[in-house]
Amino acid sequence: MTEPRSHLFGVVAGLALAAGLVLSAMIATRAWIKIHETHSIAVTGSARKNIRADLIVWKASFLSEAKSLIEAQTALKADSAKVLAFLQSRGVTDAVFQPIKIEEVRGREFRDTKGNFDERTFSYRLTQPVEIRSTDLDRVMQMDRESASLVGQGVLFTAATPQFIYTKAGETKIEMLGEATKDARARAALIAQQGGSRIGGLQSARMGVFQITPLHSSQTSWEGMNDTTSLEKTVTAVVTATFSLK
């Protein structure tokens, strides 16, 4: 009883294998027919390049607060001198002191135990924003690391995380478009070769999203990215290219 069953299993397995081979051949044939029907092939190519930011944007601010506006202005002027001296001692001479923001610190002053109160100004708060845009990234980064010393001088100072910008994105995009198209051509040639054909001229090319991401990052976006958080970055370009077939 065992031998007929084994024979039957062998027949079924053989039929399944034959059906799989036929199906694979049909799929390959359909793909080949589709390529030849259009006489063209569309392939996606990509290119990557590591870059370094060439512009740093550093923003900070410091403030003073006093009961009178004159006192607050006097204190802010003294702090401005300290900040300017600090920047100059670090070789930073392109800082821009932006317009001062003046804020009244108001509150309620109760007149009696019944809850009656008056609105009054308790103090004046003056904030001085400072901005630096520089191509000397190393100098500004070193200054940023040492800026906490201003707090030790009594300055109410805060600095935002520096922004690292790559200003040659437009030029690089053109370069990367060419490299991605070369990659697409190589891929198309390999695919066409498998079918016994050769690729001809470029019929069209459509650029996908252009990504500038932190180095070694896996971040992506359907709308493209332009990272400003990292000094070292990677540029990625994607192109969908269509080539004629010979």
XYZ file of C-alpha atoms in Angstrom:
246
model
C 0.000 0.000 0.000
C 2.912 2.365 0.609
C 4.432 2.068 -2.883
C 1.360 3.317 -4.848
C 1.039 6.289 -2.491
C 4.689 7.228 -3.018
C 4.215 6.955 -6.749
C 1.126 9.178 -6.575
C 2.986 11.770 -4.510
C 5.801 11.828 -7.040
C 3.371 12.416 -9.881
C 1.669 15.298 -8.034
C 5.010 16.905 -7.160
C 6.143 16.619 -10.752
C 2.981 18.256 -12.021
C 3.353 21.105 -9.507
C 6.953 21.704 -10.559
C 5.998 21.702 -14.223
C 3.175 24.164 -13.563
C 5.570 26.464 -11.709
C 8.042 26.424 -14.583
C 5.294 27.174 -17.085
C 4.008 30.049 -14.945
C 7.520 31.516 -14.588
C 8.028 31.275 -18.323
C 4.686 33.002 -18.936
C 5.584 35.861 -16.567
C 8.998 36.322 -18.152
C 7.470 36.182 -21.635
C 4.817 38.752 -20.733
C 7.452 41.092 -19.291
C 9.567 40.697 -22.428
C 6.555 41.277 -24.680
C 5.608 44.366 -22.647
C 9.095 45.831 -23.063
C 9.082 45.192 -26.780
C 5.551 46.502 -27.232
C 6.588 49.896 -25.873
C 10.111 49.766 -27.368
C 11.322 51.498 -24.226
C 12.226 50.762 -20.647
C 11.729 52.933 -17.543
C 14.188 52.547 -14.675
C 14.776 54.385 -11.403
C 18.346 55.435 -10.653
C 19.843 57.122 -7.619
C 23.018 58.898 -6.537
C 24.436 59.819 -3.132
C 27.105 62.272 -2.074
C 28.432 63.262 1.344
C 28.771 67.005 1.921
C 29.648 69.466 4.681
C 27.576 72.529 5.543
C 29.202 75.791 4.449
C 27.140 78.292 6.461
C 26.269 78.443 10.149
C 23.397 80.468 11.596
C 23.712 81.137 15.310
C 20.919 82.851 17.241
C 20.962 83.947 20.857
C 19.439 86.530 23.159
C 19.990 88.104 26.544
C 17.680 90.169 28.707
C 17.449 92.528 31.611
C 14.522 93.294 33.890
C 14.038 96.200 36.299
C 11.276 98.208 37.939
C 11.889 101.188 35.689
C 12.544 101.284 31.964
C 15.680 103.382 32.442
C 17.141 100.869 34.900
C 16.414 98.011 32.499
C 18.035 99.901 29.613
C 21.127 100.664 31.688
C 21.508 97.015 32.692
C 21.002 95.815 29.113
C 23.616 98.250 27.836
C 26.145 96.877 30.316
C 25.331 93.305 29.294
C 25.617 94.233 25.601
C 29.171 95.400 26.227
C 29.996 92.072 27.911
C 28.517 90.050 25.045
C 30.292 92.122 22.401
C 33.615 91.787 24.230
C 33.109 88.026 24.485
C 32.375 87.665 20.758
C 35.337 89.793 19.729
C 37.676 87.857 22.017
C 36.643 84.697 20.129
C 37.313 86.291 16.753
C 33.638 86.720 15.866
C 33.089 90.150 14.320
C 29.980 89.659 12.165
C 27.346 89.497 14.916
C 24.173 91.477 14.278
C 22.423 92.991 17.298
C 18.774 93.130 16.272
C 16.081 95.529 17.559
C 15.401 95.305 21.279
C 12.070 93.861 22.390
C 10.398 95.730 25.254
C 7.809 94.014 27.430
C 5.827 95.312 30.375
C 5.471 92.744 33.143
C 1.981 93.499 34.416
C -0.079 91.994 37.196
C -2.803 92.544 39.731
C -2.290 94.461 42.949
C -5.070 93.875 45.461
C -6.383 96.938 47.289
C -8.352 95.198 50.045
C -9.501 91.844 51.382
C -12.674 91.994 49.279
C -10.779 91.109 46.142
C -10.631 94.544 44.588
C -7.454 95.059 42.608
C -5.664 97.367 40.213
C -3.718 96.429 37.088
C -0.198 97.794 37.275
C 3.226 97.417 35.719
C 5.630 95.645 38.058
C 8.715 95.748 35.859
C 10.115 96.180 32.366
C 11.807 93.315 30.531
C 14.146 94.097 27.633
C 15.369 91.337 25.316
C 18.300 91.776 22.922
C 18.415 89.213 20.061
C 21.778 88.490 18.425
C 22.355 86.650 15.160
C 25.482 85.446 13.396
C 25.681 84.145 9.825
C 29.164 82.963 9.036
C 31.126 80.700 6.715
C 33.722 80.191 9.460
C 31.845 77.301 11.013
C 34.613 76.020 13.270
C 35.150 79.429 14.861
C 31.455 79.985 15.571
C 31.000 76.448 16.928
C 33.914 76.962 19.310
C 32.416 80.273 20.441
C 29.052 78.582 20.970
C 30.624 75.961 23.236
C 32.157 78.718 25.371
C 29.134 81.042 25.447
C 27.952 79.674 28.797
C 30.743 81.733 30.379
C 28.540 84.802 29.873
C 26.150 83.459 32.502
C 29.053 83.511 34.945
C 29.385 87.237 34.223
C 25.779 87.807 35.287
C 24.287 87.955 31.791
C 20.860 86.304 31.388
C 21.955 84.655 28.161
C 20.435 81.843 26.087
C 21.499 80.435 22.714
C 19.576 78.249 20.293
C 21.053 75.186 18.609
C 23.096 76.362 15.603
C 21.721 75.777 12.117
C 24.056 74.227 9.549
C 23.137 75.152 5.980
C 24.442 73.905 2.636
C 24.213 76.826 0.234
C 25.206 74.966 -2.938
C 22.102 72.769 -3.037
C 21.022 74.115 -6.443
C 24.363 73.352 -8.100
C 24.579 69.965 -6.411
C 21.068 69.068 -7.559
C 22.126 69.464 -11.209
C 25.252 67.374 -10.620
C 23.318 64.648 -8.825
C 20.682 64.565 -11.556
C 23.422 63.581 -14.004
C 24.842 60.931 -11.667
C 21.421 59.433 -10.959
C 20.684 59.300 -14.699
C 23.964 57.419 -15.250
C 22.909 54.946 -12.585
C 19.518 54.532 -14.260
C 21.226 53.872 -17.620
C 23.433 51.183 -16.076
C 20.412 49.494 -14.511
C 18.433 49.683 -17.756
C 21.341 48.206 -19.737
C 21.578 45.270 -17.337
C 17.847 44.552 -17.524
C 17.766 44.831 -21.315
C 20.794 42.554 -21.613
C 18.937 39.828 -19.768
C 16.349 39.907 -22.545
C 18.884 39.965 -25.356
C 18.366 43.619 -26.191
C 20.300 46.885 -25.931
C 19.234 50.321 -24.751
C 19.270 53.357 -26.995
C 18.925 57.041 -26.238
C 17.340 58.727 -23.252
C 13.703 59.547 -23.988
C 12.749 61.256 -20.740
C 13.947 61.814 -17.192
C 11.916 62.834 -14.178
C 13.621 63.825 -10.966
C 12.173 62.557 -7.720
C 12.555 64.111 -4.286
C 15.896 65.681 -3.418
C 17.041 64.777 0.085
C 19.663 66.455 2.264
C 19.829 64.361 5.427
C 22.224 64.010 8.379
C 25.197 61.756 7.613
C 24.409 58.053 8.173
C 20.753 58.916 8.765
C 17.880 56.816 7.438
C 15.436 59.739 7.481
C 13.428 60.354 4.322
C 10.415 62.395 3.292
C 8.033 62.180 0.349
C 8.348 65.953 0.017
C 12.145 65.973 0.293
C 14.352 67.065 3.187
C 16.796 69.895 3.784
C 18.494 69.125 7.085
C 19.907 72.039 9.105
C 20.751 70.161 12.322
C 24.004 68.448 11.333
C 27.365 69.644 10.050
C 27.995 66.544 7.917
C 25.208 65.574 5.537
C 24.303 63.229 2.690
C 22.658 64.370 -0.530
C 20.447 61.835 -2.299
C 18.871 62.286 -5.722
C 16.451 59.926 -7.467
C 15.644 59.921 -11.185
C 13.136 57.903 -13.194
C 14.542 57.635 -16.714
C 13.054 56.109 -19.866
C 15.357 54.705 -22.559
C 14.579 53.411 -26.028
C 15.345 49.784 -26.866
C 17.274 48.495 -29.855
